[in-house]
XYZ file of C-alpha atoms in Angstrom:
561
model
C 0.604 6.368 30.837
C 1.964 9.432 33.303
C 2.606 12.587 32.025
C 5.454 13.373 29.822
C 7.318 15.696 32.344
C 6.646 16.123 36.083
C 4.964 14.261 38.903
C 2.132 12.900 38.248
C -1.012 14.128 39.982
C -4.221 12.090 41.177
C -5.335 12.020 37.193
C -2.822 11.001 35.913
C -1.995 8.396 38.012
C -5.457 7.029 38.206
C -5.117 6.822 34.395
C -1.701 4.945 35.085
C -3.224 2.185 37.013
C -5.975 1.919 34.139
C -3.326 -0.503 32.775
C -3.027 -3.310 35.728
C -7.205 -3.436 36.135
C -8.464 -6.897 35.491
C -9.462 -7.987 32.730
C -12.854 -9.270 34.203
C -13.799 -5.753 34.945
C -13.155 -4.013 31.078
C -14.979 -7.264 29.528
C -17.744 -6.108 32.618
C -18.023 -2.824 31.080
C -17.630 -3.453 27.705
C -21.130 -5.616 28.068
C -22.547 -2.442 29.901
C -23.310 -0.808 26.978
C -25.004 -3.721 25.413
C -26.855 -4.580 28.008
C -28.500 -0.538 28.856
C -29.086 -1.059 25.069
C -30.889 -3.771 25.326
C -33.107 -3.210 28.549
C -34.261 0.409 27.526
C -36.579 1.406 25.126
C -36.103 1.595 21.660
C -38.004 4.975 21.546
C -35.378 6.185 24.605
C -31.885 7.094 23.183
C -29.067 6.233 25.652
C -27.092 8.915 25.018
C -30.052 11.708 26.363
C -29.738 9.431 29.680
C -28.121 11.453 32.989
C -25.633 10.392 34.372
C -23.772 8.795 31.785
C -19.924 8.458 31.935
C -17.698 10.191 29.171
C -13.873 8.878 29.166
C -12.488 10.712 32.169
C -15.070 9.522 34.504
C -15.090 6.332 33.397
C -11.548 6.003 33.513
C -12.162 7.497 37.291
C -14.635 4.974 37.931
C -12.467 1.960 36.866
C -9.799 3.480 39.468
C -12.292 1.391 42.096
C -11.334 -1.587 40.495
C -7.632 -1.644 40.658
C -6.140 -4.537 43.035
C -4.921 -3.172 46.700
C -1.780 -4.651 45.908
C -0.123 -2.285 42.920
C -1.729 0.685 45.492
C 0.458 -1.123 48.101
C 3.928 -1.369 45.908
C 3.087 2.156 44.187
C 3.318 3.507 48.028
C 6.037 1.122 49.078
C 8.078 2.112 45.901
C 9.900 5.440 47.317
C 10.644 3.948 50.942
C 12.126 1.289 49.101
C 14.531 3.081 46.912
C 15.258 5.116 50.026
C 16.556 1.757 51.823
C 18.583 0.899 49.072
C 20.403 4.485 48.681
C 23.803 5.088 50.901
C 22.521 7.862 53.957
C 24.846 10.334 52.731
C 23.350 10.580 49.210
C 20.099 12.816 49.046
C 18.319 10.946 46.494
C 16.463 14.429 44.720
C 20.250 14.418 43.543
C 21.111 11.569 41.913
C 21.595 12.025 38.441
C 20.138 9.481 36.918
C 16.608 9.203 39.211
C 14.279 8.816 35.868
C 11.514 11.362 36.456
C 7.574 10.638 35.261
C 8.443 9.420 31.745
C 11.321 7.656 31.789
C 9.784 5.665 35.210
C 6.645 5.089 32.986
C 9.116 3.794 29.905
C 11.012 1.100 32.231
C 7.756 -0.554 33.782
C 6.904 -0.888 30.345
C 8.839 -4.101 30.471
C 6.715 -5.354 33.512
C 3.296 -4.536 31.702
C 1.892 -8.595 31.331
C 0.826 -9.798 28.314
C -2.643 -10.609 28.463
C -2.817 -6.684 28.905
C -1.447 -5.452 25.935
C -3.153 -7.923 23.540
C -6.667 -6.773 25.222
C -5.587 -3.561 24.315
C -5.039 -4.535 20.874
C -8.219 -5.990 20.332
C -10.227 -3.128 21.739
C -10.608 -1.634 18.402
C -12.123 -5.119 17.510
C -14.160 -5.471 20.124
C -15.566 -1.957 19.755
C -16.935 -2.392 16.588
C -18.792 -5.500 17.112
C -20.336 -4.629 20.358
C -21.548 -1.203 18.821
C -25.076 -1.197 16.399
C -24.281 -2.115 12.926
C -26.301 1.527 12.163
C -24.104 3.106 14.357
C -20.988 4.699 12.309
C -17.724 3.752 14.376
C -16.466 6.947 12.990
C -19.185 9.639 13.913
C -18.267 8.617 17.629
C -16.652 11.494 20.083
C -13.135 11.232 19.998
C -12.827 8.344 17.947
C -10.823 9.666 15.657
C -8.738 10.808 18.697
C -8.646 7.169 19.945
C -7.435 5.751 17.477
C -4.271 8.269 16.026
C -3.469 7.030 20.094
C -3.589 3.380 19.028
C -1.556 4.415 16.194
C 0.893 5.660 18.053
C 1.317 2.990 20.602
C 1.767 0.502 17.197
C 4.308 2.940 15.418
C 6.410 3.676 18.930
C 5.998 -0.128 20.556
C 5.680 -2.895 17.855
C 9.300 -3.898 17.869
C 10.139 -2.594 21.168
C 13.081 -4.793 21.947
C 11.951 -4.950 26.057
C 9.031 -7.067 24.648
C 10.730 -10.304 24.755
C 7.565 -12.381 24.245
C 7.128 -13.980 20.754
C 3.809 -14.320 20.512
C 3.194 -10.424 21.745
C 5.615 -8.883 19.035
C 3.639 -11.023 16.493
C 0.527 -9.494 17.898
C 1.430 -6.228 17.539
C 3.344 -6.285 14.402
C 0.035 -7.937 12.961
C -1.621 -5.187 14.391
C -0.208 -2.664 12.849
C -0.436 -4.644 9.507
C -3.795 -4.643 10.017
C -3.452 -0.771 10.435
C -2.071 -0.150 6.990
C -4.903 -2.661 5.275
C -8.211 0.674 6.311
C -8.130 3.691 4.586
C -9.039 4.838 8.242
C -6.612 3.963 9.652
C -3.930 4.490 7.388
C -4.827 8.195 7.682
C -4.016 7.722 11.575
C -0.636 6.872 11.032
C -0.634 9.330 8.993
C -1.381 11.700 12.231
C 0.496 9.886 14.562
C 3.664 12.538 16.025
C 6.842 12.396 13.329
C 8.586 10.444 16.194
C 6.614 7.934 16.263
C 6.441 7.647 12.804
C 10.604 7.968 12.570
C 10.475 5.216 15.129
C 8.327 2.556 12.860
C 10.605 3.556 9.435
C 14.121 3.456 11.680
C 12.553 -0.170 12.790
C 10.628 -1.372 9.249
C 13.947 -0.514 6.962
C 16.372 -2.539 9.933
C 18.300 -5.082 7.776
C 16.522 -8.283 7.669
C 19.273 -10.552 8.172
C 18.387 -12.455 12.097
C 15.157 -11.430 12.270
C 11.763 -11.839 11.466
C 11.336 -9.711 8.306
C 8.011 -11.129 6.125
C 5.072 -9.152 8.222
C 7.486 -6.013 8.485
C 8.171 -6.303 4.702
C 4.292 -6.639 4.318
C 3.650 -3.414 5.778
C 6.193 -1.656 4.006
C 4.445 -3.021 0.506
C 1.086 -1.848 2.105
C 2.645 1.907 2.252
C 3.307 1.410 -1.137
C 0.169 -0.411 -2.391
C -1.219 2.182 -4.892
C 2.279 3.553 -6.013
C 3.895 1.066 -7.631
C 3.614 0.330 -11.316
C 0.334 -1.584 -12.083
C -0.124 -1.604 -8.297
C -3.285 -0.602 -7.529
C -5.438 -3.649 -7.830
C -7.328 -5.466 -4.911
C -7.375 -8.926 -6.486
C -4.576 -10.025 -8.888
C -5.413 -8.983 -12.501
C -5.026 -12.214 -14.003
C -7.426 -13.814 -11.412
C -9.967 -10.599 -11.611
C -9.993 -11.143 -15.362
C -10.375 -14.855 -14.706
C -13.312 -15.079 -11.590
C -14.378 -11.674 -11.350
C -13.444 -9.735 -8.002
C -13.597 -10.085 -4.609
C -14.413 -8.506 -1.518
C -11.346 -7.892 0.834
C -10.301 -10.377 3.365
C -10.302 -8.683 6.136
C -13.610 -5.949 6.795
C -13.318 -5.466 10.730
C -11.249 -2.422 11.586
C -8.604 -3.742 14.483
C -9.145 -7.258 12.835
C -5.313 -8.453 12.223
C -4.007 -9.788 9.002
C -2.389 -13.451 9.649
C 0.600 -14.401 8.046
C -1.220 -15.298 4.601
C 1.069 -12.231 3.206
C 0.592 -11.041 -0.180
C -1.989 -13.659 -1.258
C -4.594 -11.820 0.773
C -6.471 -9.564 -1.310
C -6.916 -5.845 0.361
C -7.559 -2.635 -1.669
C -4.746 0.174 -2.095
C -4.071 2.799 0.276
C -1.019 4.267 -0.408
C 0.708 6.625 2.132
C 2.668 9.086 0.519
C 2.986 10.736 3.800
C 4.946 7.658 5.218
C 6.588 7.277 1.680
C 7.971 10.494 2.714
C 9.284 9.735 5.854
C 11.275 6.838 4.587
C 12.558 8.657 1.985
C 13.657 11.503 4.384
C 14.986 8.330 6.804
C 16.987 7.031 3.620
C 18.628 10.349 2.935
C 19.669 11.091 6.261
C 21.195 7.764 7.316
C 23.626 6.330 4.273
C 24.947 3.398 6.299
C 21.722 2.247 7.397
C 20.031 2.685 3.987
C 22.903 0.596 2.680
C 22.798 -2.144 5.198
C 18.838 -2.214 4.444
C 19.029 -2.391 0.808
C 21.936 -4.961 0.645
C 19.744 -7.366 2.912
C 16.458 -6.676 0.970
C 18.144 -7.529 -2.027
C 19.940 -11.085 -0.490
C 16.291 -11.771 0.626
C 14.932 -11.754 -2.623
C 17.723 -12.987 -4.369
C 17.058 -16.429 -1.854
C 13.109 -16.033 -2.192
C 13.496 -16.141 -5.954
C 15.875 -19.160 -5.812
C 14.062 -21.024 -3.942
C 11.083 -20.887 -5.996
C 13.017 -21.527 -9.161
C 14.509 -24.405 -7.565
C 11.426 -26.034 -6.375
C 9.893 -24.988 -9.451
C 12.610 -26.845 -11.350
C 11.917 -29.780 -9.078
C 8.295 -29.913 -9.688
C 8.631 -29.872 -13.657
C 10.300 -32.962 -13.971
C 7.028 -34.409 -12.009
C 5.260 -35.304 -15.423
C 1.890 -36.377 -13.165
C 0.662 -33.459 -11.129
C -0.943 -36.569 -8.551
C 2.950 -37.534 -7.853
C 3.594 -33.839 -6.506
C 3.118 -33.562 -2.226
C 0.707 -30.602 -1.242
C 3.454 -29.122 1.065
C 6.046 -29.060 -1.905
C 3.231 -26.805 -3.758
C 2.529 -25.160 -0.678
C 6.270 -23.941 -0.596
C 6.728 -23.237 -3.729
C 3.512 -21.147 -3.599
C 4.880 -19.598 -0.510
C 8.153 -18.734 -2.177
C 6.591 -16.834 -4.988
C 4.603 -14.474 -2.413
C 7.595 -13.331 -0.480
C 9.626 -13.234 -3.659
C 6.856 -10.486 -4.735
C 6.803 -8.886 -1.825
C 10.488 -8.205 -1.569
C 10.407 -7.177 -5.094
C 7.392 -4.725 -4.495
C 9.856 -3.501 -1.327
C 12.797 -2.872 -3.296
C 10.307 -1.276 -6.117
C 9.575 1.446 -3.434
C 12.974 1.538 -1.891
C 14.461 2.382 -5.604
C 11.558 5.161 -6.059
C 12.235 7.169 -3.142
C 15.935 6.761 -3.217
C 17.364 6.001 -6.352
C 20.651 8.328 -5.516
C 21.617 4.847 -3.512
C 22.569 3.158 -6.406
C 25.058 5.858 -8.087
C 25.986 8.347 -5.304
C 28.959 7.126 -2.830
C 27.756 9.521 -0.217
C 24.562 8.113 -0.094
C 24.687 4.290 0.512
C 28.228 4.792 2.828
C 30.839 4.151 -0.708
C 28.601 0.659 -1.451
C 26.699 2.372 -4.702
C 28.956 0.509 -6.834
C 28.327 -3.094 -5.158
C 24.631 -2.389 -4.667
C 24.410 -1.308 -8.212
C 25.449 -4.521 -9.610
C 23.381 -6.815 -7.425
C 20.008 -4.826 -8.250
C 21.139 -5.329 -11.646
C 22.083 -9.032 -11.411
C 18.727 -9.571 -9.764
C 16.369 -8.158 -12.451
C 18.405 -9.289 -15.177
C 18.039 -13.055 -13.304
C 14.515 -12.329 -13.252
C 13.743 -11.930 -16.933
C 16.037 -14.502 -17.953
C 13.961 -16.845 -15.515
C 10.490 -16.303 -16.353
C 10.571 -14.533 -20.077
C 13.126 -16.038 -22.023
C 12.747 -19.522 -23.049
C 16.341 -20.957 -22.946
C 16.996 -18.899 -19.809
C 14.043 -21.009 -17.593
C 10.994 -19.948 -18.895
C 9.672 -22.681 -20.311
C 9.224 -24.339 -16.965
C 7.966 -21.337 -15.887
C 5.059 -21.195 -18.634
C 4.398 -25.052 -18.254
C 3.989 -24.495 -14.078
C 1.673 -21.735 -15.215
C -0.272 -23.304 -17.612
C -1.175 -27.060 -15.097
C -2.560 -24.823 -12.697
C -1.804 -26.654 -10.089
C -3.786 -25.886 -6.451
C -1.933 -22.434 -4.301
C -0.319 -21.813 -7.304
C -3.421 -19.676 -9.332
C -1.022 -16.614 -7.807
C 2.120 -17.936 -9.728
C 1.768 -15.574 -12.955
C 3.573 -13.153 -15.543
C 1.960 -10.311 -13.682
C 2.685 -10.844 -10.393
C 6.182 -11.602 -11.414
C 7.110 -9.158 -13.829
C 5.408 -6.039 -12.601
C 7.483 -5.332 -9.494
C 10.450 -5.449 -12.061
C 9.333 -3.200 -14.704
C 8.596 -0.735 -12.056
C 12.227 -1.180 -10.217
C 13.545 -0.178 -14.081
C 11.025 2.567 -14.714
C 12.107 4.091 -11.728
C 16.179 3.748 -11.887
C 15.997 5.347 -15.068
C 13.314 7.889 -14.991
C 14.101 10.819 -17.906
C 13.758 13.505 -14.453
C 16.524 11.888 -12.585
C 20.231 13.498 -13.761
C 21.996 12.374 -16.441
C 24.999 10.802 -14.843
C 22.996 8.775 -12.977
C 20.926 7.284 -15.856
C 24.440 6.312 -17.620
C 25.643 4.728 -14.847
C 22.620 2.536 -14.511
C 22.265 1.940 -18.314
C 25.879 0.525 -18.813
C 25.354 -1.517 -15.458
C 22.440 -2.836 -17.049
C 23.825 -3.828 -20.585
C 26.851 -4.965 -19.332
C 25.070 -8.079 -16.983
C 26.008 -10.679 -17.979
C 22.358 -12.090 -17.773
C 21.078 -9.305 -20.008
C 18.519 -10.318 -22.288
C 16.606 -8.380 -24.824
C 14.414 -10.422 -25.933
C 13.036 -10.751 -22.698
C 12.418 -7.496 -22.096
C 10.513 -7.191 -25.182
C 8.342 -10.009 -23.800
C 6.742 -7.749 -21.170
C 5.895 -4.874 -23.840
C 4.708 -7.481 -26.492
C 1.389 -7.002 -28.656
C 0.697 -10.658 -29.420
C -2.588 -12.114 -28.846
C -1.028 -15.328 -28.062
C 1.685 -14.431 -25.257
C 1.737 -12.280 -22.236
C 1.941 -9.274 -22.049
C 1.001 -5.606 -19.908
C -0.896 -4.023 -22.546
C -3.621 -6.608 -22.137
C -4.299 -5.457 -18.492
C -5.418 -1.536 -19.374
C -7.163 -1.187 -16.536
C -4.498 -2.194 -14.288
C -1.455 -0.851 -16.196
C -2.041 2.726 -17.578
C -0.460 4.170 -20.462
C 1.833 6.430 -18.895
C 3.061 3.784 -17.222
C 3.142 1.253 -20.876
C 4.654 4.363 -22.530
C 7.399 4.907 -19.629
C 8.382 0.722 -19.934
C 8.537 1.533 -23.889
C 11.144 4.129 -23.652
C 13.211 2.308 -20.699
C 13.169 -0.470 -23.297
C 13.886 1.495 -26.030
C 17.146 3.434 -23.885
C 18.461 -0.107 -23.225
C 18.133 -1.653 -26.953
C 20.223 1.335 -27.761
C 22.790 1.009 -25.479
C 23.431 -2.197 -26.227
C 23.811 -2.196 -29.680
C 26.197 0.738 -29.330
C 27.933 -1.791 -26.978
C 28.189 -4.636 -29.700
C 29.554 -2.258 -31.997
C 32.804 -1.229 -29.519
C 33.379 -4.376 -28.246
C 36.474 -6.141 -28.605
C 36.796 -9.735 -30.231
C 36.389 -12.684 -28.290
C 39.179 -13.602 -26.092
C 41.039 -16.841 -26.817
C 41.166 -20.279 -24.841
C 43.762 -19.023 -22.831
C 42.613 -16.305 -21.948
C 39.585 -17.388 -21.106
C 40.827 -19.608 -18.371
C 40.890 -16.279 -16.135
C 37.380 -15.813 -15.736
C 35.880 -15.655 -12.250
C 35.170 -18.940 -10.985
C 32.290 -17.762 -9.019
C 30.089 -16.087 -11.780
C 32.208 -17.285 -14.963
C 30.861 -14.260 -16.578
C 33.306 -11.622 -15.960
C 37.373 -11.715 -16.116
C 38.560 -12.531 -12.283
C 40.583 -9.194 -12.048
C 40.911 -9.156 -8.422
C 43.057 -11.049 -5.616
C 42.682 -11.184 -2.386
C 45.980 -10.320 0.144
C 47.597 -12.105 1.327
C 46.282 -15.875 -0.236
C 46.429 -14.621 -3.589
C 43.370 -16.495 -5.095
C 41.430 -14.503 -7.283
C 37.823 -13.890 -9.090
C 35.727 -10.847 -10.214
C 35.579 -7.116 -8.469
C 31.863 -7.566 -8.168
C 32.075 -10.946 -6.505
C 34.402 -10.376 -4.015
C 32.988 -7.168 -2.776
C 29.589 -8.648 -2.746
C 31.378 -11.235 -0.610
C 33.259 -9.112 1.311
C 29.609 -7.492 2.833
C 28.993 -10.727 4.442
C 32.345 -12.407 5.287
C 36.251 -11.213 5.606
C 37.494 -14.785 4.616
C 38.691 -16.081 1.314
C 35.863 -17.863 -0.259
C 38.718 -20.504 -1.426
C 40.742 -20.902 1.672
C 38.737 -19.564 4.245
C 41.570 -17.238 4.784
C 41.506 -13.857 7.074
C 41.537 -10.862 3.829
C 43.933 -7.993 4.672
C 42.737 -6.286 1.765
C 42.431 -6.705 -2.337
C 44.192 -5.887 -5.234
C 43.778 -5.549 -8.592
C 45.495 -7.951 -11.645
C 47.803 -6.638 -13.596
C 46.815 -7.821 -17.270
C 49.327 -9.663 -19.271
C 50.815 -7.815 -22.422
């Protein structure tokens, strides 16, 4: 890489070409070690030999290597532009000549691929060509080496002039693999803030026309440690079950395939990162908006599809009549469903002010507000309360069925109870804790009972006090009082409601929910449904959802008298 500022000298630009040597020769030199290793002495350390190469002379020595033909076009490259330039213009003026770094950021795009996924297995490679008594860690500038990796990963992994699939899976894996080592994690931890700024601005892009399940997995790996009962390597159900297990993935560099949350890896939280997304979050409303709206769409689909198939698997009486790849998705569906919900867990911690505060989700606090709301609500209702879906939730738990030992209370309820712990922690103001309560109470999918499913004492049901280890009691006593807040609130809402509305009038409901009155038209078709539907539509689409009309605007009903 040349220098940040300046012409490169004969260093640096022997350290340039370092990137175009063949591949032949850093797999020749990579066995070097091994082999001196293996021809000398035992009784003879290698490291007391002379002559040995540190990193700048053996970057100097691979300069040999490097194929006459890049030394040829590096030469050829300023007659060329020369040639190209009108005689009258001096080229030292021309505004926009890049200098060393931005001429080292546009052959980026020229870099083949082969060479940056050799680079990403180096750290691979280098621990299983070294002695297995040999710490990785105690080498020189190791730590060094890999904050650099780091870097590269936090700066590079969705760069968009990498327009090779396979590579942006590579590195995106890579860095997943990254946030799985306690190591490592503390190397992105030292990685430059602009680096860092440059994997949040990237990880929190909305998820709508892209690839979002590996960057959502290393968002929930920053998290991993943080969230409420969170801090487990194996699921607790399964630990309590089998025992535990030893993480997937030991080999630092190693990278994590796509089997997403269902691997088992041990928390290492960053609150450093944490920090940098929440500073990210504060400072960009419109983007933290856009980010949260699509997070929660994502999970609102994840967790539809796996009630759907779910539904579609119950009425399959004989587990033998139910297709492998119809479990397998259904399976599949419950991961990224707890992933997301894990995401939006964290996203809700570190900026809860996005839910009540216009100025900090760009005026959408109301609408994103309501759909958190509607989301958890749906949740409970689904997998707690019995005429709401959860009996086919507690019969697909109980036939333990094969990929589905992951499909449990815990796994699905946690992520929830810590989104509501943390919208209506007692430290956060007081206007924002009303706002959230009464959005709470007042969805329509609200259901008491099953939030007292999660903080039941029965020996015969679920529920989080029988997982102590995994779910402390600050945590149990937090879920009590958030509980407690919202029994309260809705009895005091029982009390002042009004009577029931009559036939008539309940012909005006929304047609898209039919749980709220439809007090809002669109101009200029006139049709009508809910507030809350229509600007949840609106985020997505500026046609009528009836007539597939262009919307001017919207406008309130006038009620009848």
């Amino acid at each position: 890489m040349l220098p940040r500022a300046g012409v490169p000298g004969a260093q640096e630009f022997s350290e340039c070409l370092f990137a175009f040597v063949p591949e032949y020769h850093v797999d020749a030199a990579l066995e070097l070690g091994n082999t001196l290793r293996l021809y000398l002495h035992p009784t003879v350390p290698l490291h007391q030999l002379p002559g040995v190469p540190g990193a700048q002379e053996f970057s100097e020595c691979l300069f040999a290597f490097v194929p006459e033909y890049h030394v040829d076009a590096a030469l050829e490259l300023g007659n060329t532009l020369r040639l190209y330039l009108h005689p009258t213009v001096p080229l030292h003026q021309l505004p926009e000549v890049p200098g060393a770094q931005e001429f080292s950021e546009c052959l980026f795009a020229f870099v083949p691929e082969y060479h940056v996924d050799a680079a990403l297995e180096l750290g691979n490679t280098l621990w299983l060509y070294l002695h297995p008594t040999v710490p990785l860690h105690q080498l020189p500038e190791w730590e060094d080496l890999v904050v650099s990796c780091a870097a590269f990963l936090c700066a590079e992994f969705a760069d968009p002039r990498i327009v090779l699939a396979s590579t942006r899976e590579s590195l995106v894996q890579t860095l997943a693999s990254f946030a799985t080592q306690p190591a490592t994690m503390r190397a992105i931890e030292r990685v430059p803030v602009k680096q860092q700024m440059s994997m949040v601005r990237e990880l929190v892009r909305p998820y709508q026309a892209r690839a979002w399940a590996q960057s959502n997995w290393v968002l929930v790996r920053f998290w991993h440690g943080s969230g409420f009962g969170f801090r487990h390597r194996q699921w607790p159900h399964l630990a309590a079950k089998y025992g535990d297990r030893e993480p997937t993935v030991n080999n630092l560099g190693a990278k994590v395939d796509a089997g997403l949350m269902s691997q088992c890896f041990g928390p290492c939280p960053s609150e450093v990162i944490q920090g940098r997304f929440r500073e990210y979050l504060a400072a960009h409303p419109k983007e933290a908006a856009a980010f949260l709206n699509s997070l929660l769409s994502q999970l609102n689909w994840a967790f539809s599809e796996f009630i759907t198939m779910m539904q579609e698997m119950d009425r399959v009486a004989v587990d033998a009549q139910l297709e492998s790849r119809q479990i397998k998705l259904c399976a599949t569906c419950f991961d990224l469903y707890h992933g997301l919900a894990r995401a939006l867990e964290m996203t809700l911690c570190l900026a809860p002010s996005l839910l009540t505060k216009p100025e900090a989700s760009d005026k959408q606090n109301e609408l994103l507000l309501g759909r958190t709301c509607q989301i958890l609500m749906a949740v409970i209702s689904r997998v707690c309360v019995r005429g709401g879906g959860g009996s086919a939730f507690a019969r697909l738990v109980a036939r333990g069925l094969p990929d589905t030992d992951r499909v449990h209370y815990y796994v699905a309820l946690a992520p929830v109870a810590g989104c509501l712990v943390r919208v209506l922690d007692p430290k956060l103001p007081a206007d924002h804790l009303d706002k959230v309560t009464k959005a709470l109470v007042s969805e329509p999918l609200f259901r008491i009972d099953g939030l007292d499913f999660m903080v039941g004492k029965g020996r015969d049901r679920f529920s989080f006090y029988k997982y102590p280890e995994d779910v402390s009691l600050e945590e149990m006593a937090a879920l009590e009082e958030v509980v407690s807040r919202l029994r309260g609130a809705k009895e005091a809402a029982a009390r002042t409601a009004s009577p029931p509305s009559s036939g008539a009038q309940s012909d005006l409901l929304c047609t898209i929910c039919y749980a709220r009155p439809a007090d809002t038209a669109f101009v200029p078709c006139g049709h009508h449904s809910c507030r809350s539907c229509i600007l949840q539509h609106l985020l997505n689409s500026k046609q009528c959802f009836f007539c597939k009309a262009e919307i001017d605007s919207v406008k309130e009903i006038e009620p009848n008298n």
